[in-house]
CSV table of C-alpha atoms in Angstrom, one decimal:
chain,number,residue,atom,x,y,z
A,16,MET,CA,8.9,-29.7,1.5
A,17,SER,CA,6.7,-27.1,3.0
A,18,LEU,CA,4.7,-24.8,0.7
A,19,GLN,CA,4.6,-22.1,3.4
A,20,GLY,CA,7.4,-19.6,3.7
A,21,LYS,CA,8.6,-16.5,5.4
A,22,LEU,CA,11.3,-14.0,4.4
A,23,ILE,CA,12.6,-11.3,6.7
A,24,SER,CA,15.0,-8.6,5.6
A,25,GLU,CA,16.1,-5.3,7.3
A,26,ILE,CA,17.6,-2.2,5.9
A,27,ASN,CA,18.9,1.0,7.6
A,28,ILE,CA,17.5,4.2,6.3
A,29,LYS,CA,19.0,7.6,6.7
A,30,CYS,CA,15.7,9.5,7.1
A,31,ASN,CA,13.4,9.9,10.1
A,32,GLY,CA,11.6,6.7,10.9
A,33,ASP,CA,8.3,8.5,11.8
A,34,VAL,CA,8.4,10.3,8.4
A,35,PHE,CA,9.0,7.0,6.6
A,36,HIS,CA,6.1,5.3,8.4
A,37,GLU,CA,3.8,8.3,7.5
A,38,ILE,CA,4.7,8.1,3.8
A,39,ILE,CA,4.0,4.3,3.7
A,40,LYS,CA,0.7,4.9,5.6
A,41,TYR,CA,-0.7,8.1,4.2
A,42,LYS,CA,1.3,9.0,1.0
A,43,PRO,CA,1.7,6.1,-1.3
A,44,HIS,CA,1.6,8.6,-4.2
A,45,ASP,CA,4.9,9.9,-2.9
A,46,ILE,CA,6.3,6.4,-3.2
A,47,PHE,CA,5.2,6.2,-6.8
A,48,SER,CA,6.8,9.5,-7.6
A,49,ILE,CA,10.1,8.8,-5.7
A,50,CYS,CA,10.4,5.3,-7.3
A,51,SER,CA,9.1,6.1,-10.8
A,52,ASP,CA,11.9,4.0,-12.3
A,53,LYS,CA,10.4,1.0,-10.4
A,54,ILE,CA,6.7,1.8,-9.9
A,55,GLN,CA,4.5,2.8,-12.9
A,56,ASN,CA,1.2,3.3,-11.1
A,57,MET,CA,-0.7,3.3,-7.8
A,58,ASP,CA,-4.5,3.5,-7.4
A,59,ILE,CA,-6.7,3.6,-4.4
A,60,HIS,CA,-9.9,1.5,-4.9
A,61,GLU,CA,-11.6,1.5,-1.5
A,62,GLY,CA,-11.4,3.2,1.9
A,63,GLU,CA,-9.2,6.0,3.0
A,64,LEU,CA,-5.4,6.1,3.1
A,65,GLY,CA,-4.0,5.1,6.5
A,66,ASN,CA,-7.0,3.0,7.5
A,67,ILE,CA,-7.4,-0.7,7.9
A,68,GLY,CA,-9.5,-2.1,5.0
A,69,SER,CA,-8.2,0.4,2.4
A,70,VAL,CA,-7.5,-1.2,-0.9
A,71,LYS,CA,-4.7,-0.1,-3.3
A,72,SER,CA,-3.2,-1.5,-6.5
A,73,TRP,CA,0.3,-1.1,-7.8
A,74,LYS,CA,2.0,-1.7,-11.1
A,75,PHE,CA,5.7,-2.1,-11.0
A,76,THR,CA,8.5,-3.5,-13.2
A,77,TYR,CA,11.0,-6.0,-12.0
A,78,GLY,CA,13.3,-7.9,-14.3
A,79,GLY,CA,11.7,-6.4,-17.3
A,80,LYS,CA,8.3,-7.7,-16.4
A,81,GLU,CA,5.3,-5.6,-15.4
A,82,ILE,CA,3.7,-6.9,-12.2
A,83,PHE,CA,0.2,-5.9,-11.0
A,84,VAL,CA,-0.7,-6.3,-7.3
A,85,LYS,CA,-3.9,-5.4,-5.4
A,86,GLU,CA,-3.7,-5.2,-1.6
A,87,VAL,CA,-5.8,-4.6,1.5
A,88,ILE,CA,-4.4,-3.1,4.7
A,89,GLU,CA,-5.0,-5.7,7.4
A,90,GLU,CA,-3.2,-4.2,10.4
A,91,ILE,CA,-1.8,-0.8,11.4
A,92,ASP,CA,0.1,-0.2,14.7
A,93,ASP,CA,1.3,3.4,14.9
A,94,GLU,CA,3.2,2.7,18.2
A,95,LYS,CA,5.2,0.0,16.5
A,96,LYS,CA,5.2,1.8,13.2
A,97,LEU,CA,3.9,-1.4,11.6
A,98,ILE,CA,1.6,-1.9,8.5
A,99,LYS,CA,0.5,-5.4,7.4
A,100,LYS,CA,-0.9,-5.9,3.9
A,101,LYS,CA,-2.6,-8.9,2.2
A,102,VAL,CA,-2.4,-9.4,-1.5
A,103,ILE,CA,-6.0,-10.0,-2.8
A,104,GLU,CA,-5.6,-9.9,-6.5
A,105,GLY,CA,-2.9,-9.8,-9.2
A,106,ASP,CA,0.1,-11.5,-10.7
A,107,LEU,CA,1.6,-12.8,-7.4
A,108,LEU,CA,-1.5,-14.9,-6.8
A,109,GLU,CA,-0.6,-16.9,-9.9
A,110,TYR,CA,2.2,-18.4,-7.9
A,111,TYR,CA,1.2,-18.0,-4.2
A,112,GLU,CA,-2.0,-19.2,-2.6
A,113,SER,CA,-1.6,-16.4,-0.1
A,114,PHE,CA,0.8,-13.5,0.3
A,115,TYR,CA,1.2,-11.0,3.1
A,116,ALA,CA,3.8,-8.2,3.5
A,117,THR,CA,4.6,-6.4,6.7
A,118,ILE,CA,6.6,-3.2,7.0
A,119,GLN,CA,7.9,-2.1,10.4
A,120,VAL,CA,10.2,0.8,11.3
A,121,GLU,CA,12.2,0.7,14.5
A,122,THR,CA,13.9,3.9,15.7
A,123,LYS,CA,16.9,3.6,18.1
A,124,GLY,CA,18.5,6.9,18.6
A,125,GLU,CA,19.8,8.1,15.2
A,126,ASN,CA,19.3,4.7,13.6
A,127,ASN,CA,16.1,3.8,11.7
A,128,LEU,CA,15.7,0.2,10.7
A,129,VAL,CA,13.0,-0.9,8.2
A,130,THR,CA,12.0,-4.6,8.5
A,131,TRP,CA,10.1,-6.3,5.6
A,132,ILE,CA,8.4,-9.6,6.4
A,133,MET,CA,6.8,-11.6,3.6
A,134,GLU,CA,4.7,-14.5,4.5
A,135,TYR,CA,3.3,-16.7,1.7
A,136,GLU,CA,2.0,-20.1,0.7
A,137,LYS,CA,3.3,-21.4,-2.7
A,138,MET,CA,0.9,-22.9,-5.2
A,139,ASN,CA,3.3,-25.9,-5.6
A,140,VAL,CA,6.9,-26.9,-4.8
A,141,ASN,CA,8.2,-25.5,-8.1
A,142,VAL,CA,7.4,-21.9,-7.2
A,143,PRO,CA,10.5,-20.1,-5.9
A,144,ASP,CA,10.6,-18.1,-2.7
A,145,PRO,CA,10.0,-14.4,-3.5
A,146,HIS,CA,13.6,-13.2,-3.1
A,147,TYR,CA,13.2,-11.1,-6.2
A,148,LEU,CA,10.3,-9.2,-4.6
A,149,MET,CA,12.2,-8.7,-1.3
A,150,GLU,CA,15.1,-7.3,-3.3
A,151,PHE,CA,12.7,-4.9,-5.1
A,152,CYS,CA,11.1,-3.7,-1.8
A,153,LEU,CA,14.5,-3.1,-0.2
A,154,GLY,CA,15.6,-1.1,-3.2
A,155,ALA,CA,12.4,1.0,-3.1
A,156,THR,CA,12.9,1.5,0.7
A,157,LYS,CA,16.4,2.7,0.1
A,158,ASP,CA,15.2,5.1,-2.6
A,159,ILE,CA,12.5,6.5,-0.3
A,160,GLY,CA,14.9,6.9,2.6
A,161,LEU,CA,17.5,8.7,0.5
A,162,THR,CA,14.9,11.1,-1.0
A,163,ILE,CA,13.3,11.9,2.4
A,164,SER,CA,16.7,12.5,4.0
A,165,SER,CA,17.7,14.9,1.3
A,166,ASP,CA,14.4,16.8,1.7
A,167,THR,CA,14.9,17.4,5.4
């Protein structure tokens, strides 16, 4: 059994894909306020928002448990509306040797599709794939999309 894994999920959003990408890139505080029932805190530790190398931490609750994650932005491609993050500290690293999350927005006419990709290496075979985290991210994506679409 391989310890490396990859989950990919997609969700349609009702808001403008460019606006969604800009919020993910430059306005994580908006995510925190939109998803206050899911995310308790977000801090910037290094760098500037929207730049490769910037470091942020998040505190969120899932399944009644508070989770802390510190991440660094590894890749930004504005043409593809893609952001790739690496987890460098926090609760996930108790279970995963490495953990990366990529968010990409594809716009096709009126449709805006957000794709989440999670790539990881488990500490051991008993560690589950992070389906719970994917579910959490898709729920937050839906909340952001609904809030943005109602604001425009």
